[in-house]
PDB file of C-alpha atoms in Angstrom:
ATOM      1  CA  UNK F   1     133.743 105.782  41.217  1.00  0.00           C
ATOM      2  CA  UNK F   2     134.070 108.032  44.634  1.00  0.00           C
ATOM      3  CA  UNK F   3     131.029 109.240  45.962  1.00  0.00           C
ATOM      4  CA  UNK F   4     131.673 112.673  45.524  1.00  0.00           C
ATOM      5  CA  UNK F   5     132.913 112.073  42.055  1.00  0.00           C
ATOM      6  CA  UNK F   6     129.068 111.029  41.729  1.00  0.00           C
ATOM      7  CA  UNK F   7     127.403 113.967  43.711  1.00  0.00           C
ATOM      8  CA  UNK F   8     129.630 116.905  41.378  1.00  0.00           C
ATOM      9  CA  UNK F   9     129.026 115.343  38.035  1.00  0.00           C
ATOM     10  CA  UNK F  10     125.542 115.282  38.518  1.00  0.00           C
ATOM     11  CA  UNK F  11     123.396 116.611  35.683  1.00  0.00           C
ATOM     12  CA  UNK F  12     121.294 118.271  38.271  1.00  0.00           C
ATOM     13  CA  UNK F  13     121.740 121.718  38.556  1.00  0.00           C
ATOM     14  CA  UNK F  14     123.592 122.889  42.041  1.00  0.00           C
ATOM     15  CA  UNK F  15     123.895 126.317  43.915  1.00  0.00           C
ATOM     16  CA  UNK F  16     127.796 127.940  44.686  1.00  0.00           C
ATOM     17  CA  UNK F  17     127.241 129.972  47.383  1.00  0.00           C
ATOM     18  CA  UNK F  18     130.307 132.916  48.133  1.00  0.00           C
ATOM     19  CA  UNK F  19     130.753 136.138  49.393  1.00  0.00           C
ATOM     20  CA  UNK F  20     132.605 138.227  47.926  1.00  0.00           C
ATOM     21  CA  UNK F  21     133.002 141.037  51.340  1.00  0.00           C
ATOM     22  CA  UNK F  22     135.014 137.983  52.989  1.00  0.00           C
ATOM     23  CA  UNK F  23     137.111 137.640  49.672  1.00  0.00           C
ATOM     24  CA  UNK F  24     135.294 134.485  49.377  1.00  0.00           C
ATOM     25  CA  UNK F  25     133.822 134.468  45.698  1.00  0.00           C
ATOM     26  CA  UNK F  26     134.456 131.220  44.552  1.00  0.00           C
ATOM     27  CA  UNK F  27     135.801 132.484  41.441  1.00  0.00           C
ATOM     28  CA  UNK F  28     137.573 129.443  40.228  1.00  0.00           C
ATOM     29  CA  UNK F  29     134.408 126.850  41.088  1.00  0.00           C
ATOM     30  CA  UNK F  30     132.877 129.676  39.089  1.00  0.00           C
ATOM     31  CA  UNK F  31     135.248 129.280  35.887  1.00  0.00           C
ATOM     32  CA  UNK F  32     135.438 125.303  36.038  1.00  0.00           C
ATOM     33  CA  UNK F  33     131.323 124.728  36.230  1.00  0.00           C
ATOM     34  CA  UNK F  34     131.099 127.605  33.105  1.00  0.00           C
ATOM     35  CA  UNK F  35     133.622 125.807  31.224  1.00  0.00           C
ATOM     36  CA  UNK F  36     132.247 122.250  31.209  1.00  0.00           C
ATOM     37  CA  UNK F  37     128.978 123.736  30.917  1.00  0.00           C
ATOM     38  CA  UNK F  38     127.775 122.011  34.278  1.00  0.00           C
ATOM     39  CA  UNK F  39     124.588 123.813  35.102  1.00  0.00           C
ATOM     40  CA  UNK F  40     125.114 126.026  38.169  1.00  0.00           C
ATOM     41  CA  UNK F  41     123.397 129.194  40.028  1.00  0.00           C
ATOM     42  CA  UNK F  42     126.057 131.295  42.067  1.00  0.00           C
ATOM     43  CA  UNK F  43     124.593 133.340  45.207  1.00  0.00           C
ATOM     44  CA  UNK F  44     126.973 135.959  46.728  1.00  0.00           C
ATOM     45  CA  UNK F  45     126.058 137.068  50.057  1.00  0.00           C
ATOM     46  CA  UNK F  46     128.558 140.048  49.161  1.00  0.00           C
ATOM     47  CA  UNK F  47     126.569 141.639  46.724  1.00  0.00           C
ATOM     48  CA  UNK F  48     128.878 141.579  44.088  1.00  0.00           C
ATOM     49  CA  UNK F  49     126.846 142.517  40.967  1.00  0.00           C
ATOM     50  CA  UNK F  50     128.845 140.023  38.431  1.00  0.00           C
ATOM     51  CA  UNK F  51     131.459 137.407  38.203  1.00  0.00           C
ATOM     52  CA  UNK F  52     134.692 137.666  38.610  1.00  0.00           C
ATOM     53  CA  UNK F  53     138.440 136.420  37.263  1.00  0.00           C
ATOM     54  CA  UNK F  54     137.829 133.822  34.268  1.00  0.00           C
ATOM     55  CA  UNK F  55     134.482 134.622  33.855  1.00  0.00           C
ATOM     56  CA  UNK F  56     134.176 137.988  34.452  1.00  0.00           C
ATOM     57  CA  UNK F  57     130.666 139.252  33.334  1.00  0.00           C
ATOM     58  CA  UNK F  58     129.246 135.575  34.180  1.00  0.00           C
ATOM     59  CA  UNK F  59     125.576 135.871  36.191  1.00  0.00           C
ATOM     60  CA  UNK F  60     125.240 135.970  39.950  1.00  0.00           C
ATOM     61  CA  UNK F  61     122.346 135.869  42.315  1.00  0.00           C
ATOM     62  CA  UNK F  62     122.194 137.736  45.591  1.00  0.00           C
ATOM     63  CA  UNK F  63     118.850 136.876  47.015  1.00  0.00           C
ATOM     64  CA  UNK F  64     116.944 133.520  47.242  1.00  0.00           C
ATOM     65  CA  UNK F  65     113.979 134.756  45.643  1.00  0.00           C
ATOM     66  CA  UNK F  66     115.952 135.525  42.007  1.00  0.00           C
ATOM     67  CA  UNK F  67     116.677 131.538  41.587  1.00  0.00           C
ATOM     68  CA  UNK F  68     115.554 130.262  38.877  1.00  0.00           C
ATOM     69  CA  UNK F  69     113.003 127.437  39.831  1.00  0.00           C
ATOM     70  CA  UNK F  70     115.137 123.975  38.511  1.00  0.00           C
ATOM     71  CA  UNK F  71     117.507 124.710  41.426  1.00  0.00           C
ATOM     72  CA  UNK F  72     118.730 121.014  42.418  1.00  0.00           C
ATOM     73  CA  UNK F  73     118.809 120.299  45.637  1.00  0.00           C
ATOM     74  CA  UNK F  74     122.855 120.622  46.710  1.00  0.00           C
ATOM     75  CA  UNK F  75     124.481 123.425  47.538  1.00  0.00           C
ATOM     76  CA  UNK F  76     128.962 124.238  48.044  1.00  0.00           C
ATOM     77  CA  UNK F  77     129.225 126.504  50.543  1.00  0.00           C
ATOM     78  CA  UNK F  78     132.601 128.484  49.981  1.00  0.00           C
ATOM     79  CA  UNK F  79     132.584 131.428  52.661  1.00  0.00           C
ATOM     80  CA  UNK F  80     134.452 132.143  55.748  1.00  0.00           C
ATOM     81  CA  UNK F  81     133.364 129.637  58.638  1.00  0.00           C
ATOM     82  CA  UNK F  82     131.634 133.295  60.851  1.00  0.00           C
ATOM     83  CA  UNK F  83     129.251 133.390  57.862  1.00  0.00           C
ATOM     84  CA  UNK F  84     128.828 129.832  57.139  1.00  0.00           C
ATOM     85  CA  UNK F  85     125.883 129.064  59.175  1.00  0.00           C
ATOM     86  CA  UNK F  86     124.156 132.206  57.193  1.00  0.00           C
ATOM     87  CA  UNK F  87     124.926 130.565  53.922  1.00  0.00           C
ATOM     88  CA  UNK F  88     123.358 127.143  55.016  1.00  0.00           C
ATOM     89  CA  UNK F  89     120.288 128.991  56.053  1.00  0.00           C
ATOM     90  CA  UNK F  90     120.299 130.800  52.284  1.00  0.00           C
ATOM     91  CA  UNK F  91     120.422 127.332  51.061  1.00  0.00           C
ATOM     92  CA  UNK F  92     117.911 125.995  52.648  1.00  0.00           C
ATOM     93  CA  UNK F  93     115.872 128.942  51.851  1.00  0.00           C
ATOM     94  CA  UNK F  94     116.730 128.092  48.276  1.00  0.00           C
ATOM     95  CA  UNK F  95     114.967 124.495  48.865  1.00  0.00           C
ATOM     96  CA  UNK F  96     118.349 122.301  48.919  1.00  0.00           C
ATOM     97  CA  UNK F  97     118.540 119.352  51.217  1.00  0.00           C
ATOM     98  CA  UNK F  98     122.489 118.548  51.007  1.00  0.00           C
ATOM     99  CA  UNK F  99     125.443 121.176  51.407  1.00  0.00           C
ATOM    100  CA  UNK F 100     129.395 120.305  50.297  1.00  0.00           C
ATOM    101  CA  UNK F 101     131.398 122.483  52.415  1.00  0.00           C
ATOM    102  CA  UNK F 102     134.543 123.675  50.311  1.00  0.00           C
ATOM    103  CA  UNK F 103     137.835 124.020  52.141  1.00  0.00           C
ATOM    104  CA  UNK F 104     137.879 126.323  55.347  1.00  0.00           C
ATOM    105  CA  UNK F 105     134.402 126.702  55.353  1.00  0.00           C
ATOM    106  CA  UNK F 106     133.048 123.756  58.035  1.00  0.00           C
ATOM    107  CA  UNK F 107     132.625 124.856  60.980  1.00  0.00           C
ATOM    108  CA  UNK F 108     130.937 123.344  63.426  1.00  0.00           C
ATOM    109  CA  UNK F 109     127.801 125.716  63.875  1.00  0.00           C
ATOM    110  CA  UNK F 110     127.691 125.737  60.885  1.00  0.00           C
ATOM    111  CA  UNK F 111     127.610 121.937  60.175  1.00  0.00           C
ATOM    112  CA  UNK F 112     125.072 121.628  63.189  1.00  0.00           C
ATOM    113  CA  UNK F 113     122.618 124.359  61.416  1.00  0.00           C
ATOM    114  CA  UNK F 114     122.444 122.200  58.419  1.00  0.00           C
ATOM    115  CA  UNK F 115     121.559 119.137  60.518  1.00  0.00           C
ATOM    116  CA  UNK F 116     119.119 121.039  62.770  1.00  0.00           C
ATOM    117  CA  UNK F 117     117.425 121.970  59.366  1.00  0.00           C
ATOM    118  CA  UNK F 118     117.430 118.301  58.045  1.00  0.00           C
ATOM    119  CA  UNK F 119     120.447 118.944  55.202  1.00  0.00           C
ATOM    120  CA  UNK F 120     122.730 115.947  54.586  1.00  0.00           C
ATOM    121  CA  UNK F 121     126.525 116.957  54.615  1.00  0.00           C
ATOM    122  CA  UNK F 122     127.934 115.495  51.520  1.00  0.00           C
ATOM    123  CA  UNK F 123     131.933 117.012  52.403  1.00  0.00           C
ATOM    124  CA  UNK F 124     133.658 119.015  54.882  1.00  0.00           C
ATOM    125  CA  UNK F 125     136.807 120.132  53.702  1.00  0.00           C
ATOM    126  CA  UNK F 126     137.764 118.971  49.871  1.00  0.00           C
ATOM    127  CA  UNK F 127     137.440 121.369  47.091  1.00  0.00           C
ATOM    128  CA  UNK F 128     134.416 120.146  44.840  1.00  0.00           C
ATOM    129  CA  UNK F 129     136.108 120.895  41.428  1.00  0.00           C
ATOM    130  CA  UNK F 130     138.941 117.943  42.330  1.00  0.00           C
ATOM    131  CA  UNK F 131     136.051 115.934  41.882  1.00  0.00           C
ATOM    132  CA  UNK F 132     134.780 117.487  38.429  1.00  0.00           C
ATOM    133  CA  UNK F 133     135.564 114.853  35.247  1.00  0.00           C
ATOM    134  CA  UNK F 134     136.750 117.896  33.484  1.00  0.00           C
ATOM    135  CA  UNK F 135     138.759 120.906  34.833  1.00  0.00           C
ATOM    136  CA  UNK F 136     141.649 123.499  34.155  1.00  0.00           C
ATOM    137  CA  UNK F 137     145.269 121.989  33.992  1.00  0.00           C
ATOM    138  CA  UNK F 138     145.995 123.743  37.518  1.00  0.00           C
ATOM    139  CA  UNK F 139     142.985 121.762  38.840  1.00  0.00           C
ATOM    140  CA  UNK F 140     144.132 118.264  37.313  1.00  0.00           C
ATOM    141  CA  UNK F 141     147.426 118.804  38.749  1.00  0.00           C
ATOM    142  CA  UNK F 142     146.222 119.560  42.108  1.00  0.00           C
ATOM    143  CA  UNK F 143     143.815 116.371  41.941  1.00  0.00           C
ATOM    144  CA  UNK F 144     146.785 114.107  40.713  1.00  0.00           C
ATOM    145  CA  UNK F 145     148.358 115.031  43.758  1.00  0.00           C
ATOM    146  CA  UNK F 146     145.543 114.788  46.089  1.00  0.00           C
ATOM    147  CA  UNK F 147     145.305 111.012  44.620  1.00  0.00           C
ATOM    148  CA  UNK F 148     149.463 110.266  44.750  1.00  0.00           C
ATOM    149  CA  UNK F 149     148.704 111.449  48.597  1.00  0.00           C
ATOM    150  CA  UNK F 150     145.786 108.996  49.442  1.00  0.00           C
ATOM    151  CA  UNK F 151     143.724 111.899  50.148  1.00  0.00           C
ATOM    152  CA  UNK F 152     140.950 111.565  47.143  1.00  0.00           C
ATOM    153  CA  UNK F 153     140.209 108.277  47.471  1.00  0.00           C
ATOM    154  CA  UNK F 154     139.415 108.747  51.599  1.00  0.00           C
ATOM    155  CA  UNK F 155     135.220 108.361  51.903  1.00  0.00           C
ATOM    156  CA  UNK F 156     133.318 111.644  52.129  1.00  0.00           C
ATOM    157  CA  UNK F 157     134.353 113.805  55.809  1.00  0.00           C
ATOM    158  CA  UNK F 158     131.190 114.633  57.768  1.00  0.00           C
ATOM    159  CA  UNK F 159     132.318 115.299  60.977  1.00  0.00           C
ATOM    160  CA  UNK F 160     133.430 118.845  61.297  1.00  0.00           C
ATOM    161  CA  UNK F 161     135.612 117.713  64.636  1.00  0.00           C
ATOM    162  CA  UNK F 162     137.475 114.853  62.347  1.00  0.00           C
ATOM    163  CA  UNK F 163     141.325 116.353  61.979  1.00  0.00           C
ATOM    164  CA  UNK F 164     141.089 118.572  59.032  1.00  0.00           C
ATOM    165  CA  UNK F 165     142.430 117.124  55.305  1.00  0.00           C
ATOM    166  CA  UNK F 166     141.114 119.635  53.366  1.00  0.00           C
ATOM    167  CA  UNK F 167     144.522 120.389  51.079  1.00  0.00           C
ATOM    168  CA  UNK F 168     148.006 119.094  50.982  1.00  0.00           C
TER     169      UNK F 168
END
């Protein structure tokens, strides 16, 4: 089993961070977590006052202090890489001690905040939900070619210089 594999099918609840002014709600993380029923909180730094796309209604957070208290302790980080240092400080807030940094979202300040803090950085760069046991027939297709290409079975990325893999 990949590592990450073991981190995202984790029965311990995890925190999807977005925002939703940079067009970054993680809408489709959103959808695959609901469906499988893996127990999530989603905080958008946008203010958006409900999910979106598949799961429109579904609830979302916008401050720390609204978590419910079994909050795990990992949080995917899916915002643009100006506000991704301000997400790993709202995780941090929200008592995790390891961030996943989705696609496009590692940058290096970023990455460098979290360590400062004491996180550990589980990814930089692949798309959690490739990693998900179950997920939407877009999602399967995407991971069967992520694995044809070599690039799913490559250990976890935690150096935020490292040439980017993030997608095909």
């Amino acid at each position: 089993m990949h590592p990450l594999e073991r981190v995202i099918n984790s029965p311990e609840p995890l925190l999807l961070i977005g925002n939703s002014r940079e067009n970054r709600f993680p809408g489709y993380s959103y959808n695959a977590y609901t469906r499988i029923g893996k127990k999530f909180y989603c905080l958008d730094m946008g203010g958006l006052p409900e999910a979106r796309g598949r799961s429109k209604g579904g609830k979302v957070y916008h401050s720390t202090a609204e978590l419910p208290g079994d909050l795990g302790d990992l949080a995917v980080v899916w915002v643009h890489p100006r506000t991704a240092a301000a997400a790993v400080d709202l995780a941090n807030e929200a008592g995790c001690k390891r961030v996943w940094f989705s696609f496009g979202t590692g940058h290096p300040q970023a990455v460098a905040r979290a360590r400062e803090l004491g996180m550990e950085i589980v990814e930089i760069g692949r798309c959690p939900v490739l990693y998900l046991d179950d997920k939407r027939p877009e999602c399967k297709a995407h991971t069967l070619l992520t694995k044809a290409s070599g690039l799913y079975g490559r250990p976890p990325q935690v150096d935020p210089a490292a040439k980017r893999r993030e997608q095909l």
